[in-house]
Short mmCIF file of C-alpha atoms in Angstrom, two decimals:
data_model
loop_
_atom_site.label_atom_id
_atom_site.label_comp_id
_atom_site.label_asym_id
_atom_site.label_seq_id
_atom_site.Cartn_x
_atom_site.Cartn_y
_atom_site.Cartn_z
CA MET A 205 7.24 9.10 19.02
CA ASN A 206 10.16 11.37 19.89
CA ARG A 207 12.53 10.25 17.17
CA ILE A 208 15.22 12.30 15.45
CA PHE A 209 14.60 10.53 12.17
CA ARG A 210 10.89 11.28 11.87
CA TYR A 211 11.20 13.95 9.19
CA SER A 212 11.05 17.02 11.43
CA PHE A 213 12.90 19.26 9.02
CA LEU A 214 13.57 20.83 5.72
CA LEU A 215 10.64 22.82 4.51
CA GLY A 216 12.90 25.87 4.63
CA LEU A 217 15.32 24.15 2.26
CA GLY A 218 12.72 23.62 -0.44
CA LEU A 219 12.80 19.84 -0.03
CA SER A 220 9.12 19.16 0.54
CA PHE A 221 7.22 16.84 -1.78
CA ALA A 222 4.36 18.57 -3.49
CA ALA A 223 3.65 16.98 -6.86
CA CYS A 224 6.21 18.24 -9.38
CA GLN A 225 5.09 20.40 -12.20
CA ASP A 226 7.55 18.91 -14.68
CA LEU A 227 9.54 15.70 -14.95
CA ASP A 228 12.67 16.00 -12.81
CA LEU A 229 13.09 19.75 -13.22
CA PRO A 230 15.44 21.21 -10.60
CA PRO A 231 13.75 23.41 -7.99
CA THR A 232 14.78 27.06 -7.82
CA ASP A 233 14.04 27.76 -4.14
CA ARG A 234 16.90 25.91 -2.41
CA PRO A 235 20.56 26.63 -1.57
CA THR A 236 22.84 25.93 -4.53
CA ASP A 237 24.79 22.69 -4.59
CA ALA A 238 27.98 24.75 -4.73
CA THR A 239 27.35 26.06 -1.21
CA PHE A 240 25.13 23.42 0.38
CA TRP A 241 27.21 20.22 0.50
CA THR A 242 29.64 21.06 3.28
CA GLN A 243 28.47 19.31 6.47
CA PRO A 244 27.46 15.70 7.24
CA SER A 245 24.10 17.09 8.36
CA ASP A 246 23.48 18.29 4.80
CA ALA A 247 23.52 14.71 3.53
CA ALA A 248 21.37 13.56 6.44
CA ASN A 249 18.79 16.26 5.77
CA VAL A 250 18.48 15.51 2.07
CA LEU A 251 18.19 11.78 2.81
CA ASN A 252 15.43 12.56 5.29
CA SER A 253 13.63 14.45 2.54
CA CYS A 254 13.90 11.32 0.40
CA TYR A 255 12.14 9.35 3.13
CA ALA A 256 9.51 12.06 3.57
CA GLY A 257 8.65 11.68 -0.11
CA LEU A 258 8.60 7.89 -0.18
CA TYR A 259 4.82 7.53 -0.52
CA PRO A 260 1.83 9.75 0.35
CA SER A 261 -0.81 8.66 2.84
CA GLU A 262 -3.49 9.57 0.28
CA TYR A 263 -2.29 6.88 -2.13
CA PHE A 264 -1.77 4.39 0.68
CA PHE A 265 -5.44 4.54 1.66
CA PHE A 266 -7.24 5.50 -1.54
CA ASN A 267 -5.55 2.76 -3.58
CA GLU A 268 -8.07 0.43 -1.97
CA ALA A 269 -10.88 2.29 -3.73
CA LEU A 270 -9.25 1.51 -7.07
CA SER A 271 -10.00 -2.15 -6.39
CA ASP A 272 -13.07 -4.23 -5.60
CA ASN A 273 -12.37 -3.87 -1.87
CA ALA A 274 -13.72 -0.34 -1.49
CA TYR A 275 -15.72 2.40 -3.14
CA ASN A 276 -14.79 6.08 -3.26
CA LYS A 277 -18.00 8.05 -2.94
CA SER A 278 -16.41 11.45 -3.49
CA ASP A 279 -15.72 12.99 -6.88
CA VAL A 280 -12.84 14.96 -5.35
CA ASP A 281 -11.15 13.05 -2.53
CA GLY A 282 -8.24 10.82 -3.42
CA SER A 283 -7.38 12.71 -6.63
CA ASN A 284 -10.55 11.44 -8.32
CA VAL A 285 -9.75 7.74 -7.93
CA ARG A 286 -13.46 7.07 -8.35
CA ASN A 287 -13.09 8.01 -12.02
CA VAL A 288 -10.21 5.57 -12.42
CA ALA A 289 -12.17 2.78 -10.75
CA GLU A 290 -15.07 3.43 -13.10
CA GLY A 291 -12.81 3.45 -16.15
CA ALA A 292 -13.93 7.01 -16.87
CA TYR A 293 -10.58 8.74 -17.07
CA GLY A 294 -8.11 10.09 -19.59
CA THR A 295 -4.64 11.50 -19.91
CA ASN A 296 -5.37 14.56 -17.74
CA GLN A 297 -6.84 12.69 -14.75
CA ALA A 298 -5.53 14.11 -11.47
CA ARG A 299 -4.31 10.91 -9.82
CA ILE A 300 -2.50 9.76 -12.95
CA THR A 301 -0.80 13.12 -13.42
CA ASN A 302 0.09 13.51 -9.76
CA GLU A 303 1.44 9.98 -9.32
CA TRP A 304 3.95 10.50 -12.12
CA GLY A 305 5.10 13.83 -10.72
CA TYR A 306 5.27 12.56 -7.16
CA HIS A 307 7.62 9.70 -7.93
CA TYR A 308 9.88 11.74 -10.17
CA GLY A 309 10.09 14.30 -7.37
CA GLY A 310 11.29 11.50 -5.10
CA ILE A 311 13.76 10.28 -7.70
CA ARG A 312 15.12 13.80 -8.11
CA ALA A 313 15.81 14.05 -4.37
CA CYS A 314 17.62 10.70 -4.38
CA ASN A 315 19.65 11.65 -7.45
CA ARG A 316 20.63 14.89 -5.77
CA LEU A 317 22.01 13.05 -2.78
CA LEU A 318 23.81 10.41 -4.83
CA THR A 319 25.34 13.02 -7.13
CA ASN A 320 26.63 15.33 -4.42
CA ILE A 321 27.40 13.26 -1.34
CA ASP A 322 31.08 12.86 -2.28
CA LYS A 323 31.52 16.61 -1.78
CA ILE A 324 31.21 16.19 1.99
CA THR A 325 34.74 15.06 2.84
CA SER A 326 34.07 15.00 6.59
CA LEU A 327 31.28 12.43 6.33
CA ASP A 328 32.14 9.11 7.99
CA ALA A 329 32.81 6.47 5.31
CA GLY A 330 30.51 3.89 6.86
CA LEU A 331 27.67 6.38 7.24
CA LYS A 332 28.21 7.58 3.70
CA ALA A 333 27.92 4.04 2.35
CA ARG A 334 24.70 3.52 4.29
CA TYR A 335 23.21 6.82 3.11
CA ILE A 336 23.95 5.83 -0.49
CA ALA A 337 22.33 2.43 0.03
CA GLU A 338 19.23 4.00 1.56
CA ALA A 339 18.88 6.45 -1.32
CA GLN A 340 19.30 3.62 -3.82
CA ALA A 341 16.53 1.62 -2.16
CA ILE A 342 14.18 4.61 -2.04
CA ARG A 343 14.86 5.41 -5.69
CA ALA A 344 14.21 1.77 -6.59
CA PHE A 345 10.86 1.97 -4.77
CA HIS A 346 9.85 4.98 -6.88
CA TYR A 347 10.80 3.29 -10.13
CA PHE A 348 8.92 0.16 -9.09
CA GLN A 349 5.78 2.23 -8.58
CA LEU A 350 6.22 4.00 -11.89
CA MET A 351 6.76 0.88 -13.99
CA THR A 352 3.85 -0.85 -12.25
CA TRP A 353 1.45 1.89 -13.31
CA TYR A 354 2.95 3.17 -16.57
CA GLY A 355 5.23 0.42 -17.91
CA ALA A 356 8.28 1.89 -19.65
CA VAL A 357 9.35 5.18 -18.05
CA PRO A 358 12.37 7.47 -18.37
CA LEU A 359 15.24 6.08 -16.30
CA ILE A 360 17.01 9.07 -14.78
CA THR A 361 19.96 8.48 -12.46
CA THR A 362 21.63 11.91 -12.38
CA GLU A 363 20.53 15.49 -11.89
CA LEU A 364 19.25 16.95 -15.15
CA SER A 365 19.12 20.43 -16.57
CA VAL A 366 15.79 21.82 -17.70
CA SER A 367 16.53 21.11 -21.35
CA GLU A 368 17.67 17.57 -20.56
CA ALA A 369 14.58 16.86 -18.48
CA ASN A 370 12.36 18.12 -21.30
CA SER A 371 13.84 15.76 -23.88
CA VAL A 372 14.17 12.38 -22.14
CA THR A 373 12.63 9.28 -23.68
CA ARG A 374 10.99 6.25 -22.13
CA THR A 375 13.40 3.48 -21.17
CA PRO A 376 12.26 -0.05 -22.09
CA ARG A 377 10.54 -1.67 -19.15
CA PRO A 378 12.99 -4.62 -18.90
CA GLU A 379 15.82 -2.13 -18.42
CA VAL A 380 13.94 -0.31 -15.67
CA LEU A 381 13.20 -3.63 -13.98
CA ASP A 382 16.84 -4.69 -14.20
CA PHE A 383 17.90 -1.36 -12.70
CA VAL A 384 15.45 -1.72 -9.79
CA LEU A 385 16.63 -5.24 -8.98
CA LYS A 386 20.31 -4.30 -9.14
CA GLU A 387 19.77 -1.22 -6.98
CA LEU A 388 18.02 -3.29 -4.33
CA ASP A 389 20.81 -5.88 -4.39
CA ALA A 390 23.43 -3.16 -4.01
CA ALA A 391 21.50 -1.53 -1.18
CA ALA A 392 20.89 -4.79 0.67
CA ALA A 393 24.60 -5.62 0.55
CA VAL A 394 25.33 -2.52 2.63
CA LEU A 395 22.24 -1.94 4.75
CA PRO A 396 22.16 -3.24 8.33
CA VAL A 397 19.63 -5.76 9.60
CA ASN A 398 16.64 -4.37 11.48
CA THR A 399 18.00 -5.20 14.94
CA ALA A 400 21.16 -3.17 14.31
CA TYR A 401 19.29 0.14 14.27
CA GLY A 402 18.73 2.12 17.44
CA ALA A 403 15.38 3.67 18.34
CA GLU A 404 16.34 6.96 16.67
CA ASP A 405 16.79 5.20 13.30
CA LYS A 406 13.62 3.11 13.19
CA GLY A 407 11.91 3.49 9.85
CA ARG A 408 15.03 3.46 7.72
CA PHE A 409 15.52 0.90 4.99
CA THR A 410 17.10 -2.29 6.27
CA LYS A 411 18.62 -5.30 4.56
CA GLY A 412 15.40 -7.23 5.11
CA GLY A 413 13.24 -4.35 3.93
CA ALA A 414 15.19 -3.99 0.69
CA MET A 415 14.99 -7.72 -0.01
CA ALA A 416 11.29 -7.89 0.85
CA LEU A 417 10.74 -5.09 -1.66
CA LYS A 418 12.76 -7.05 -4.21
CA ALA A 419 10.55 -10.08 -3.58
CA ARG A 420 7.47 -7.94 -4.22
CA VAL A 421 8.95 -6.57 -7.44
CA LEU A 422 9.63 -10.12 -8.65
CA LEU A 423 6.21 -11.33 -7.50
CA TYR A 424 4.55 -8.67 -9.63
CA GLU A 425 6.44 -9.95 -12.69
CA GLY A 426 4.36 -13.13 -12.63
CA ASP A 427 7.09 -15.43 -13.94
CA ARG A 428 9.90 -15.17 -11.38
CA TRP A 429 8.48 -17.60 -8.86
CA ALA A 430 11.75 -19.39 -8.08
CA ASP A 431 13.43 -16.05 -7.33
CA VAL A 432 10.57 -15.08 -5.02
CA VAL A 433 10.90 -18.39 -3.16
CA ALA A 434 14.66 -17.92 -2.80
CA ILE A 435 14.32 -14.47 -1.26
CA THR A 436 11.36 -15.24 0.99
CA THR A 437 13.10 -18.39 2.22
CA GLN A 438 16.06 -16.28 3.31
CA LEU A 439 13.78 -13.78 5.02
CA MET A 440 11.93 -16.55 6.83
CA SER A 441 15.21 -18.12 7.97
CA GLY A 442 16.26 -14.97 9.82
CA SER A 443 19.44 -14.47 7.81
CA MET A 444 18.36 -10.97 6.78
CA GLY A 445 17.03 -9.76 10.10
CA THR A 446 14.63 -10.73 12.84
CA TYR A 447 11.04 -10.73 11.64
CA THR A 448 8.01 -12.42 13.18
CA LEU A 449 4.24 -12.20 13.11
CA PHE A 450 3.00 -9.83 15.79
CA PRO A 451 0.90 -11.87 18.27
CA SER A 452 -2.28 -9.85 17.69
CA TYR A 453 -3.63 -9.07 14.22
CA MET A 454 -5.44 -5.96 15.42
CA GLY A 455 -2.44 -4.96 17.50
CA ILE A 456 -0.16 -4.62 14.47
CA PHE A 457 -1.78 -1.29 13.66
CA ALA A 458 -1.99 0.16 17.19
CA PRO A 459 0.14 3.20 18.10
CA SER A 460 1.58 1.40 21.11
CA ASN A 461 3.01 -1.32 18.86
CA GLU A 462 4.76 0.76 16.22
CA ASN A 463 8.03 -0.57 14.77
CA ASN A 464 7.26 -4.13 15.84
CA ASN A 465 9.08 -7.05 14.22
CA GLU A 466 6.37 -7.60 11.62
CA ASP A 467 7.00 -4.14 10.18
CA MET A 468 9.60 -4.39 7.40
CA LEU A 469 9.11 -1.03 5.67
CA ASP A 470 6.85 1.81 6.65
CA LEU A 471 6.02 5.48 6.40
CA GLN A 472 7.07 7.15 9.62
CA TYR A 473 4.92 9.85 11.20
CA ALA A 474 5.26 11.89 14.37
CA PHE A 475 2.51 13.98 15.92
CA PRO A 476 2.30 16.97 15.58
CA THR A 477 5.12 17.63 13.08
CA ARG A 478 4.22 15.01 10.46
CA THR A 479 0.70 13.62 10.43
CA HIS A 480 -2.02 12.16 8.23
CA SER A 481 -5.80 12.36 8.64
CA VAL A 482 -7.30 10.10 5.97
CA GLN A 483 -8.88 8.04 8.76
CA ARG A 484 -11.61 10.69 8.85
CA GLN A 485 -12.77 9.32 5.51
CA PHE A 486 -13.15 5.64 6.37
CA ILE A 487 -14.23 5.44 10.02
CA PRO A 488 -17.94 5.83 10.95
CA ARG A 489 -19.42 9.15 9.93
CA THR A 490 -20.28 10.06 13.54
CA GLU A 491 -16.61 9.64 14.45
CA GLY A 492 -14.88 11.05 11.36
CA LYS A 493 -17.35 13.87 10.70
CA LEU A 494 -16.43 13.98 7.01
CA VAL A 495 -17.83 12.39 3.87
CA THR A 496 -17.02 8.69 3.95
CA SER A 497 -14.83 8.52 0.87
CA ILE A 498 -13.44 5.00 1.37
CA ALA A 499 -16.28 2.55 1.92
CA PRO A 500 -15.58 -1.21 2.05
CA THR A 501 -17.71 -3.24 -0.35
CA GLN A 502 -19.92 -6.27 0.06
CA GLU A 503 -17.49 -8.08 -2.23
CA LEU A 504 -14.75 -7.68 0.38
CA VAL A 505 -17.11 -8.73 3.17
CA ASN A 506 -18.05 -11.88 1.26
CA SER A 507 -14.40 -12.87 0.84
CA TYR A 508 -13.96 -13.51 4.57
CA LEU A 509 -14.30 -17.18 5.48
CA MET A 510 -16.44 -18.60 8.22
CA ALA A 511 -14.62 -19.54 11.41
CA ASN A 512 -14.73 -23.18 10.32
CA GLY A 513 -12.65 -22.35 7.24
CA LYS A 514 -15.47 -22.63 4.71
CA THR A 515 -16.55 -19.93 2.28
CA ILE A 516 -19.98 -18.44 2.94
CA ASN A 517 -21.47 -20.26 -0.06
CA GLU A 518 -19.94 -23.63 0.78
CA ALA A 519 -22.10 -26.47 2.09
CA GLY A 520 -21.81 -26.77 5.84
CA SER A 521 -20.42 -23.26 6.32
CA GLY A 522 -23.16 -22.25 8.75
CA TYR A 523 -23.56 -18.87 7.05
CA ASN A 524 -26.91 -17.18 7.59
CA GLU A 525 -27.93 -14.04 5.69
CA ALA A 526 -30.01 -13.00 8.69
CA THR A 527 -26.87 -12.90 10.87
CA PRO A 528 -24.15 -12.42 8.26
CA TYR A 529 -21.39 -11.20 10.55
CA GLN A 530 -21.46 -13.99 13.08
CA GLY A 531 -18.95 -16.81 13.07
CA ARG A 532 -16.58 -15.20 10.57
CA ASP A 533 -12.81 -15.04 10.14
CA PRO A 534 -11.59 -13.04 13.19
CA ARG A 535 -9.84 -10.59 10.86
CA PHE A 536 -13.27 -9.46 9.67
CA MET A 537 -14.11 -7.83 13.01
CA ALA A 538 -10.55 -6.50 13.31
CA THR A 539 -10.81 -4.69 9.98
CA LEU A 540 -14.40 -3.80 9.07
CA VAL A 541 -17.22 -1.94 10.80
CA TYR A 542 -20.73 -3.19 10.10
CA ASP A 543 -24.32 -2.82 11.28
CA GLY A 544 -24.37 -3.65 14.99
CA TYR A 545 -20.63 -3.13 15.50
CA THR A 546 -19.64 -1.69 18.89
CA TRP A 547 -17.20 1.16 18.26
CA ARG A 548 -14.91 2.14 21.11
CA ARG A 549 -14.11 5.82 21.29
CA PRO A 550 -10.83 7.31 22.55
CA ASP A 551 -12.46 8.16 25.90
CA ASN A 552 -13.36 4.45 26.24
CA SER A 553 -17.08 5.08 25.75
CA THR A 554 -18.85 3.07 23.08
CA ILE A 555 -21.40 3.57 20.34
CA VAL A 556 -23.28 0.91 18.39
CA ILE A 557 -22.92 1.60 14.67
CA ARG A 558 -26.14 1.26 12.69
CA THR A 559 -25.98 1.41 8.91
CA PHE A 560 -29.36 0.28 7.61
CA PRO A 561 -31.70 2.99 6.27
CA GLY A 562 -33.36 5.12 8.93
CA THR A 563 -31.12 3.95 11.79
CA GLY A 564 -29.14 7.11 12.43
CA ASP A 565 -26.19 9.22 11.38
CA ASN A 566 -24.12 6.28 10.08
CA SER A 567 -26.86 4.81 7.89
CA ILE A 568 -26.60 4.47 4.14
CA ASP A 569 -29.36 7.02 3.56
CA ARG A 570 -27.24 9.79 5.08
CA GLN A 571 -25.63 11.73 2.24
CA ASP A 572 -22.21 11.90 3.89
CA ALA A 573 -22.21 8.41 5.42
CA SER A 574 -20.91 5.18 3.91
CA PRO A 575 -22.99 4.25 0.86
CA THR A 576 -22.15 0.56 1.29
CA GLY A 577 -23.12 0.21 4.94
CA TYR A 578 -19.55 -0.61 5.93
CA TYR A 579 -16.67 1.35 7.41
CA SER A 580 -13.11 0.41 8.32
CA SER A 581 -11.32 0.41 11.66
CA LYS A 582 -7.85 -0.59 10.48
CA TYR A 583 -5.42 2.28 11.13
CA PHE A 584 -7.89 4.17 13.29
CA ASP A 585 -5.70 6.04 15.77
CA PRO A 586 -7.39 6.68 19.14
CA THR A 587 -4.46 8.92 20.15
CA SER A 588 -5.03 11.42 17.31
CA ASP A 589 -6.16 14.97 18.02
CA ALA A 590 -9.67 16.41 17.79
CA ASN A 591 -9.30 16.82 14.02
CA LEU A 592 -8.09 13.21 13.74
CA ASN A 593 -4.56 14.19 12.76
CA SER A 594 -2.54 11.06 13.44
CA GLY A 595 1.13 10.27 13.95
CA LEU A 596 0.57 6.54 13.42
CA ASN A 597 3.05 4.86 11.07
CA LEU A 598 1.68 3.27 7.88
CA ILE A 599 3.22 -0.09 6.99
CA LEU A 600 4.22 -0.62 3.36
CA ILE A 601 5.56 -4.17 3.75
CA ARG A 602 5.04 -6.49 6.67
CA TYR A 603 6.29 -9.97 7.39
CA ALA A 604 2.83 -11.43 6.78
CA ASP A 605 3.27 -10.44 3.14
CA VAL A 606 6.56 -12.35 2.98
CA LEU A 607 4.67 -15.47 4.08
CA LEU A 608 1.94 -14.83 1.52
CA MET A 609 4.48 -14.27 -1.26
CA HIS A 610 6.25 -17.49 -0.29
CA ALA A 611 3.00 -19.46 -0.35
CA GLU A 612 1.91 -18.04 -3.70
CA ALA A 613 5.26 -18.64 -5.38
CA LYS A 614 5.61 -22.18 -4.05
CA ASN A 615 2.14 -23.03 -5.32
CA GLU A 616 2.79 -21.52 -8.75
CA LEU A 617 5.82 -23.80 -8.97
CA GLY A 618 3.68 -26.78 -7.96
CA GLN A 619 5.69 -27.20 -4.75
CA PHE A 620 3.26 -26.08 -2.04
CA THR A 621 3.23 -28.71 0.71
CA ALA A 622 1.51 -29.23 4.05
CA ALA A 623 4.67 -27.95 5.74
CA ASP A 624 4.57 -24.80 3.60
CA TRP A 625 0.92 -24.33 4.53
CA ASP A 626 1.71 -24.62 8.22
CA ASN A 627 4.51 -22.04 7.96
CA THR A 628 2.50 -19.53 5.94
CA ILE A 629 -1.30 -19.64 5.65
CA GLY A 630 -1.65 -21.77 8.76
CA ALA A 631 0.56 -19.38 10.73
CA LEU A 632 -1.48 -16.38 9.61
CA ARG A 633 -4.76 -18.03 10.56
CA ARG A 634 -3.47 -19.10 13.96
CA ARG A 635 -2.33 -15.55 14.63
CA ALA A 636 -5.70 -14.22 13.47
CA GLY A 637 -7.50 -16.36 16.05
CA PHE A 638 -8.85 -19.32 14.09
CA THR A 639 -9.25 -22.37 16.35
CA ASP A 640 -11.29 -24.80 14.25
CA ALA A 641 -9.03 -27.60 13.04
CA ALA A 642 -10.70 -27.58 9.63
CA ALA A 643 -9.61 -23.97 9.09
CA LEU A 644 -6.04 -24.67 10.16
CA THR A 645 -5.42 -27.96 8.37
CA PHE A 646 -3.79 -28.11 4.93
CA PRO A 647 -6.71 -28.52 2.49
CA GLY A 648 -4.80 -30.28 -0.25
CA GLY A 649 -6.25 -30.10 -3.72
CA ASP A 650 -4.81 -29.15 -7.08
CA LYS A 651 -2.81 -26.06 -7.97
CA ALA A 652 -5.90 -24.10 -9.06
CA SER A 653 -7.84 -24.70 -5.85
CA LEU A 654 -4.82 -23.83 -3.72
CA GLN A 655 -4.27 -20.72 -5.82
CA ALA A 656 -7.81 -19.56 -5.05
CA THR A 657 -7.27 -20.21 -1.34
CA ILE A 658 -3.95 -18.35 -1.24
CA ARG A 659 -5.33 -15.39 -3.19
CA ARG A 660 -8.34 -15.16 -0.87
CA GLU A 661 -6.01 -15.29 2.13
CA ARG A 662 -3.93 -12.49 0.69
CA ARG A 663 -7.03 -10.38 0.15
CA VAL A 664 -8.33 -10.59 3.71
CA GLU A 665 -4.96 -10.49 5.48
CA LEU A 666 -3.98 -7.30 3.66
CA ALA A 667 -7.44 -5.75 3.33
CA MET A 668 -7.55 -1.94 3.46
CA GLU A 669 -3.76 -1.71 3.14
CA GLY A 670 -3.78 -0.48 -0.46
CA LEU A 671 -2.39 -3.58 -2.17
CA ARG A 672 -5.43 -5.28 -3.70
CA ILE A 673 -5.37 -3.27 -6.94
CA PHE A 674 -1.81 -4.36 -7.67
CA ASP A 675 -2.76 -8.01 -7.19
CA LEU A 676 -5.72 -7.74 -9.56
CA ARG A 677 -3.52 -6.16 -12.21
CA ARG A 678 -0.66 -8.65 -11.95
CA TRP A 679 -3.06 -11.64 -11.90
CA ARG A 680 -4.82 -10.18 -14.95
CA THR A 681 -8.16 -10.60 -13.19
CA ALA A 682 -9.04 -6.90 -13.11
CA GLU A 683 -10.96 -7.25 -16.37
CA THR A 684 -13.28 -9.68 -14.59
CA VAL A 685 -13.70 -8.36 -11.06
CA LEU A 686 -13.60 -4.66 -11.99
CA ASN A 687 -16.27 -4.95 -14.67
CA GLY A 688 -19.72 -4.71 -13.15
CA PHE A 689 -21.27 -3.36 -9.98
CA ALA A 690 -19.75 -2.79 -6.58
CA HIS A 691 -22.27 -3.58 -3.85
CA GLY A 692 -23.21 -2.70 -0.32
CA ILE A 693 -25.44 -4.26 2.35
CA LYS A 694 -28.67 -6.12 1.64
CA ALA A 695 -31.04 -3.17 1.86
CA GLY A 696 -32.24 -2.77 -1.71
CA ASP A 697 -34.72 -4.23 -4.16
CA PRO A 698 -34.80 -8.01 -3.55
CA ASN A 699 -35.30 -8.53 -7.28
CA VAL A 700 -31.99 -6.84 -8.12
CA ASP A 701 -28.78 -8.63 -7.08
CA ASN A 702 -30.68 -10.39 -4.29
CA GLY A 703 -31.19 -7.07 -2.54
CA TYR A 704 -27.54 -6.09 -2.20
CA ILE A 705 -27.45 -2.42 -3.12
CA ARG A 706 -25.53 -1.32 -6.17
CA VAL A 707 -23.25 1.57 -5.28
CA ASP A 708 -21.10 1.94 -8.39
CA GLN A 709 -20.58 0.50 -11.84
CA ARG A 710 -16.98 -0.22 -12.76
CA THR A 711 -15.44 -0.65 -16.19
CA PHE A 712 -12.03 -2.12 -16.93
CA ASP A 713 -10.86 -2.41 -20.53
CA PRO A 714 -8.00 -4.94 -20.76
CA ALA A 715 -6.82 -3.36 -24.01
CA ARG A 716 -5.85 -0.13 -22.25
CA HIS A 717 -6.41 -0.12 -18.48
CA TYR A 718 -3.60 -2.43 -17.41
CA LEU A 719 -1.30 0.54 -18.00
CA TRP A 720 -2.11 4.12 -17.12
CA PRO A 721 -1.54 6.73 -19.81
CA ILE A 722 1.50 8.98 -19.75
CA PRO A 723 0.11 12.27 -18.36
CA GLN A 724 -0.77 14.72 -21.09
CA ARG A 725 0.97 17.52 -19.19
CA GLU A 726 4.25 15.65 -19.48
CA ARG A 727 3.78 14.99 -23.19
CA ASP A 728 2.94 18.64 -23.80
CA ILE A 729 6.31 19.53 -22.29
CA ASN A 730 8.25 16.68 -23.85
CA GLY A 731 7.22 15.35 -27.24
CA ASN A 732 9.68 12.47 -26.90
CA LEU A 733 7.41 10.69 -24.43
CA GLU A 734 5.42 8.18 -26.45
CA GLN A 735 1.92 7.33 -25.25
CA ASN A 736 0.78 3.90 -24.05
CA PRO A 737 -1.45 1.79 -26.35
CA GLY A 738 -5.09 2.77 -26.42
CA TRP A 739 -4.53 6.28 -25.11
#
């Protein structure tokens, strides 16, 4: 993990990424632009700060608790995402306020670089062009996040004065979308392919990473299927870089396999200078020694197929409630921790995790343990320190998602064939470890049945990677799956939900919850920011 690029810098320059207090206000604790932009290293340092502020580990992990995949037990951890999941939030909610400020802080850093980089006359022309492309891609990522959560947002492409920042208006969403797509096209035209970077530059935006992000942006639009197919086809052909599925599903997330060819865009970390420790809040309580704030739900557990490719409720599946974890999709055991799971500790010793009431320190009746009876092992870093500070990279886009996007878009166009299945869903299942022919063979069926299969595959392949909530929102299914109870293991009253314990009641109002409100703090500063409907 000894890489020059891994953000070991800049706090002394005032370029760190705490949530901004105001929209795009210039910081006052940094060297002035009149004296700063003199050396090529100045541009490199500011660009590194842009990468450092790409996305916080807190959002990466706690986004899962906004969905039906996980439950956030804490009222504090994750900027109160529990309140958002329950529909009990308003315009001053911490996560909603902080998300806005975080992304505009990132945009401000990118705008600073793009506005001032021409001042450095000694900067190599090729490197300058690449730096500009990287900043454009990062800025596009921030705007994509903003428009996904808030809809229309102020489109700011230059450095603003205080008075300018306090009077901006919301740009129509189609204009923000058009800007994001054009920025990613411009960046991809300049950026190198992934194999062109040396070890010291791993983690930078690449041509393939920019185009994979563009495919995701278009996927989320819900009506640009042909464009998604065009981009994913190019990515699968190898014309935008060399990307493959890593041979082992579990191995994708191991420290020894960082920067593998499935990783298309990630958050780079390096112990001990840049770390994250959210794993303490989703691994077994005996191992994390904190309140389990991200607890996988029974709903996620139930979404995993049996090894024969059948759903647990399907005739002939072989599912048995007495032994519910046997004979399941291999990704289940590679992702989730359940009652009877053998956990391997960093010293290679093991502990059997027990989660039923009265079975020990990981059981659901322990106040600080998982309330659902499940934990997660994905992104557990056995090389982290005693406080579980980890330098493990967090992957934002991986090649598996390209295959899933391709499958979904082809099916929505009514063009999903057996060959497409074999190259996408079939490939993912083979990599996961399925061997039963019934699970690997194209199931056929109509568009609706294939849609359900592809969506289920997406859920389990990307489980605990923070993407589920975005899928529920773009599919417009949040109003169904996020209204009602989230459940845990079968350890409750058999007359209530067949004994599966209720851990939380969620509410999702389609009239208002598909867009977050503009933070009240921002509207108090700037009266030109109109509020979203229903808020």
